[in-house]
Amino acid sequence: MNIEQTFFGKEAPLPVLANYIIFRYHEDLRKRFTELMTLAEFVEKKHIRNHACPLGLHKTLSNFAFEIKKHMYKEELILFPLINLGKVVMEEKQLKDLKVEHEAHERQMDQLRIMTEDFSLPEDACQVWKSLYKGLAKLEIELMEHNHLENSILYPRAIKMSTSLRIP
């Protein structure tokens, strides 16, 4: 999907875009991590003797979920309410910090790919294992879309808005 060409792209009002991100990505990420951690725990317990079993995946997902939730919490309690009020004052440093967090999330996603050998299933994988890897692949796509929408559209427009709010 080319987000810039949708209603929620470059021309959408910032409050609409911020709320869209919450309802489309943040809520989904919370649910997805919960589901994936449950699936990972099952796979690790059931297939512990299988050489292809991604041991430690549940713990890695749990740590990743914690970092993502902390990031989203910061946006939802501080940045997005200010955007909704039209009072956001965002500095380049804040933008850089948020982008650095996104880069860390992408590295965590890379770690999941390494642990799962690029979501490669063994021939004897059960349905739960298949669902886990399918869910991880979907997580990766949504995370990239989410990061792109914030890094390339929301944050730069928030900086532009905050610049126009400053008294010269």
mmCIF file of C-alpha atoms in Angstrom:
data_model
loop_
_atom_site.group_PDB
_atom_site.id
_atom_site.type_symbol
_atom_site.label_atom_id
_atom_site.label_comp_id
_atom_site.label_asym_id
_atom_site.label_seq_id
_atom_site.Cartn_x
_atom_site.Cartn_y
_atom_site.Cartn_z
ATOM 1 C CA MET A 1 0.000 0.000 0.000
ATOM 2 C CA ASN A 2 1.301 3.440 -0.874
ATOM 3 C CA ILE A 3 0.299 5.399 2.205
ATOM 4 C CA GLU A 4 1.115 8.784 0.658
ATOM 5 C CA GLN A 5 -1.605 8.233 -1.934
ATOM 6 C CA THR A 6 -4.320 7.426 0.597
ATOM 7 C CA PHE A 7 -6.513 9.861 2.470
ATOM 8 C CA PHE A 8 -4.148 9.483 5.413
ATOM 9 C CA GLY A 9 -1.156 10.638 3.444
ATOM 10 C CA LYS A 10 0.508 13.978 2.963
ATOM 11 C CA GLU A 11 -2.646 16.096 2.870
ATOM 12 C CA ALA A 12 -4.606 14.663 5.795
ATOM 13 C CA PRO A 13 -4.956 17.004 8.776
ATOM 14 C CA LEU A 14 -2.351 16.109 11.402
ATOM 15 C CA PRO A 15 -4.918 15.191 14.104
ATOM 16 C CA VAL A 16 -6.600 12.804 11.645
ATOM 17 C CA LEU A 17 -3.245 11.277 10.782
ATOM 18 C CA ALA A 18 -2.237 10.908 14.452
ATOM 19 C CA ASN A 19 -5.545 9.246 15.331
ATOM 20 C CA TYR A 20 -5.298 6.985 12.296
ATOM 21 C CA ILE A 21 -1.852 5.828 13.445
ATOM 22 C CA ILE A 22 -3.223 4.994 16.894
ATOM 23 C CA PHE A 23 -6.228 3.053 15.639
ATOM 24 C CA ARG A 24 -4.583 1.421 12.630
ATOM 25 C CA TYR A 25 -1.123 0.637 13.975
ATOM 26 C CA HIS A 26 -0.749 1.125 17.724
ATOM 27 C CA GLU A 27 -3.818 -0.854 18.732
ATOM 28 C CA ASP A 28 -2.997 -3.580 16.218
ATOM 29 C CA LEU A 29 0.615 -3.817 17.404
ATOM 30 C CA ARG A 30 -0.484 -4.302 21.008
ATOM 31 C CA LYS A 31 -2.821 -7.144 20.018
ATOM 32 C CA ARG A 32 -0.336 -8.677 17.590
ATOM 33 C CA PHE A 33 2.483 -8.819 20.137
ATOM 34 C CA THR A 34 0.200 -10.494 22.681
ATOM 35 C CA GLU A 35 -0.856 -13.099 20.119
ATOM 36 C CA LEU A 36 2.693 -13.673 18.871
ATOM 37 C CA MET A 37 4.081 -14.116 22.375
ATOM 38 C CA THR A 38 1.405 -16.740 23.095
ATOM 39 C CA LEU A 39 2.219 -18.570 19.861
ATOM 40 C CA ALA A 40 5.980 -18.354 20.473
ATOM 41 C CA GLU A 41 5.619 -19.755 23.974
ATOM 42 C CA PHE A 42 3.581 -22.682 22.629
ATOM 43 C CA VAL A 43 6.062 -23.422 19.822
ATOM 44 C CA GLU A 44 9.061 -23.263 22.154
ATOM 45 C CA LYS A 45 7.439 -25.671 24.626
ATOM 46 C CA LYS A 46 6.052 -28.113 22.071
ATOM 47 C CA HIS A 47 9.065 -28.186 19.741
ATOM 48 C CA ILE A 48 11.947 -27.714 22.161
ATOM 49 C CA ARG A 49 13.713 -30.792 20.759
ATOM 50 C CA ASN A 50 13.372 -29.659 17.148
ATOM 51 C CA HIS A 51 16.656 -28.155 15.927
ATOM 52 C CA ALA A 52 14.725 -25.466 14.012
ATOM 53 C CA CYS A 53 12.804 -24.325 17.094
ATOM 54 C CA PRO A 54 13.484 -20.616 17.682
ATOM 55 C CA LEU A 55 14.486 -20.890 21.343
ATOM 56 C CA GLY A 56 14.309 -17.558 23.141
ATOM 57 C CA LEU A 57 11.804 -16.116 20.677
ATOM 58 C CA HIS A 58 9.160 -15.569 23.371
ATOM 59 C CA LYS A 59 11.605 -13.589 25.513
ATOM 60 C CA THR A 60 12.847 -11.585 22.529
ATOM 61 C CA LEU A 61 9.259 -10.776 21.520
ATOM 62 C CA SER A 62 8.446 -9.791 25.092
ATOM 63 C CA ASN A 63 11.387 -7.369 25.217
ATOM 64 C CA PHE A 64 10.485 -5.992 21.785
ATOM 65 C CA ALA A 65 6.848 -5.511 22.849
ATOM 66 C CA PHE A 66 7.993 -3.611 25.934
ATOM 67 C CA GLU A 67 10.098 -1.219 23.830
ATOM 68 C CA ILE A 68 7.355 -0.678 21.240
ATOM 69 C CA LYS A 69 4.713 -0.067 23.916
ATOM 70 C CA LYS A 70 6.977 2.422 25.691
ATOM 71 C CA HIS A 71 7.479 4.283 22.402
ATOM 72 C CA MET A 72 3.753 4.304 21.573
ATOM 73 C CA TYR A 73 2.885 5.390 25.115
ATOM 74 C CA LYS A 74 5.178 8.408 24.716
ATOM 75 C CA GLU A 75 3.506 9.336 21.433
ATOM 76 C CA GLU A 76 -0.042 8.780 22.692
ATOM 77 C CA LEU A 77 0.340 10.653 25.978
ATOM 78 C CA ILE A 78 2.561 13.515 24.888
ATOM 79 C CA LEU A 79 2.986 14.074 21.154
ATOM 80 C CA PHE A 80 -0.390 13.103 19.692
ATOM 81 C CA PRO A 81 -2.530 15.061 22.211
ATOM 82 C CA LEU A 82 -0.479 18.165 21.416
ATOM 83 C CA ILE A 83 -0.987 17.522 17.710
ATOM 84 C CA ASN A 84 -4.734 17.170 18.309
ATOM 85 C CA LEU A 85 -4.760 20.511 20.134
ATOM 86 C CA GLY A 86 -2.680 22.142 17.403
ATOM 87 C CA LYS A 87 -0.051 22.993 20.006
ATOM 88 C CA VAL A 88 2.779 20.660 19.155
ATOM 89 C CA VAL A 89 6.221 22.110 19.595
ATOM 90 C CA MET A 90 8.618 19.582 18.151
ATOM 91 C CA GLU A 91 12.321 20.169 17.784
ATOM 92 C CA GLU A 92 14.642 18.431 15.324
ATOM 93 C CA LYS A 93 16.297 16.656 18.296
ATOM 94 C CA GLN A 94 12.966 15.157 19.368
ATOM 95 C CA LEU A 95 12.357 13.980 15.821
ATOM 96 C CA LYS A 96 15.810 12.432 15.714
ATOM 97 C CA ASP A 97 15.187 10.643 19.039
ATOM 98 C CA LEU A 98 11.908 9.177 17.773
ATOM 99 C CA LYS A 99 13.560 8.071 14.536
ATOM 100 C CA VAL A 100 16.384 6.450 16.520
ATOM 101 C CA GLU A 101 13.748 4.477 18.431
ATOM 102 C CA HIS A 102 12.227 3.370 15.119
ATOM 103 C CA GLU A 103 15.660 2.254 13.932
ATOM 104 C CA ALA A 104 16.050 0.239 17.146
ATOM 105 C CA HIS A 105 12.677 -1.405 16.456
ATOM 106 C CA GLU A 106 13.837 -2.301 12.959
ATOM 107 C CA ARG A 107 17.001 -3.869 14.406
ATOM 108 C CA GLN A 108 14.837 -5.871 16.802
ATOM 109 C CA MET A 109 12.817 -7.054 13.819
ATOM 110 C CA ASP A 110 16.079 -8.059 12.127
ATOM 111 C CA GLN A 111 16.922 -10.084 15.236
ATOM 112 C CA LEU A 112 13.592 -11.927 14.914
ATOM 113 C CA ARG A 113 14.442 -12.722 11.293
ATOM 114 C CA ILE A 114 17.809 -14.115 12.356
ATOM 115 C CA MET A 115 16.269 -16.227 15.125
ATOM 116 C CA THR A 116 13.702 -17.691 12.717
ATOM 117 C CA GLU A 117 16.052 -17.981 9.746
ATOM 118 C CA ASP A 118 13.932 -15.484 7.796
ATOM 119 C CA PHE A 119 10.688 -17.098 8.956
ATOM 120 C CA SER A 120 11.707 -20.408 7.365
ATOM 121 C CA LEU A 121 9.519 -23.232 8.605
ATOM 122 C CA PRO A 122 10.708 -26.800 8.997
ATOM 123 C CA GLU A 123 8.758 -29.380 6.997
ATOM 124 C CA ASP A 124 7.158 -30.767 10.150
ATOM 125 C CA ALA A 125 5.980 -27.380 11.464
ATOM 126 C CA CYS A 126 2.605 -27.487 13.171
ATOM 127 C CA GLN A 127 -0.197 -25.046 12.397
ATOM 128 C CA VAL A 128 0.697 -22.894 15.417
ATOM 129 C CA TRP A 129 4.290 -22.555 14.190
ATOM 130 C CA LYS A 130 3.012 -21.587 10.734
ATOM 131 C CA SER A 131 0.686 -19.004 12.298
ATOM 132 C CA LEU A 132 3.564 -17.629 14.355
ATOM 133 C CA TYR A 133 5.808 -17.054 11.344
ATOM 134 C CA LYS A 134 2.960 -15.663 9.254
ATOM 135 C CA GLY A 135 2.207 -13.259 12.108
ATOM 136 C CA LEU A 136 5.861 -12.242 12.387
ATOM 137 C CA ALA A 137 5.977 -11.484 8.660
ATOM 138 C CA LYS A 138 2.838 -9.363 8.991
ATOM 139 C CA LEU A 139 4.330 -7.610 12.031
ATOM 140 C CA GLU A 140 7.382 -6.678 9.977
ATOM 141 C CA ILE A 141 5.294 -5.199 7.158
ATOM 142 C CA GLU A 142 3.090 -3.208 9.524
ATOM 143 C CA LEU A 143 6.071 -1.980 11.507
ATOM 144 C CA MET A 144 7.753 -0.699 8.334
ATOM 145 C CA GLU A 145 4.533 1.024 7.177
ATOM 146 C CA HIS A 146 4.031 2.523 10.631
ATOM 147 C CA ASN A 147 7.610 3.800 10.867
ATOM 148 C CA HIS A 148 7.449 5.232 7.352
ATOM 149 C CA LEU A 149 4.194 7.055 8.058
ATOM 150 C CA GLU A 150 5.611 8.638 11.194
ATOM 151 C CA ASN A 151 9.185 9.289 9.998
ATOM 152 C CA SER A 152 8.345 10.579 6.526
ATOM 153 C CA ILE A 153 4.990 12.263 6.994
ATOM 154 C CA LEU A 154 3.795 12.846 10.563
ATOM 155 C CA TYR A 155 7.018 13.980 12.255
ATOM 156 C CA PRO A 156 8.179 16.356 9.490
ATOM 157 C CA ARG A 157 4.710 17.912 9.303
ATOM 158 C CA ALA A 158 4.633 18.250 13.108
ATOM 159 C CA ILE A 159 7.964 20.100 12.968
ATOM 160 C CA LYS A 160 6.587 22.337 10.228
ATOM 161 C CA MET A 161 3.503 23.028 12.358
ATOM 162 C CA SER A 162 5.610 23.796 15.424
ATOM 163 C CA THR A 163 7.782 26.172 13.384
ATOM 164 C CA SER A 164 4.676 28.086 12.304
ATOM 165 C CA LEU A 165 3.536 28.316 15.955
ATOM 166 C CA ARG A 166 6.744 29.978 17.131
ATOM 167 C CA ILE A 167 6.891 33.716 17.461
ATOM 168 C CA PRO A 168 9.622 35.114 15.180
#
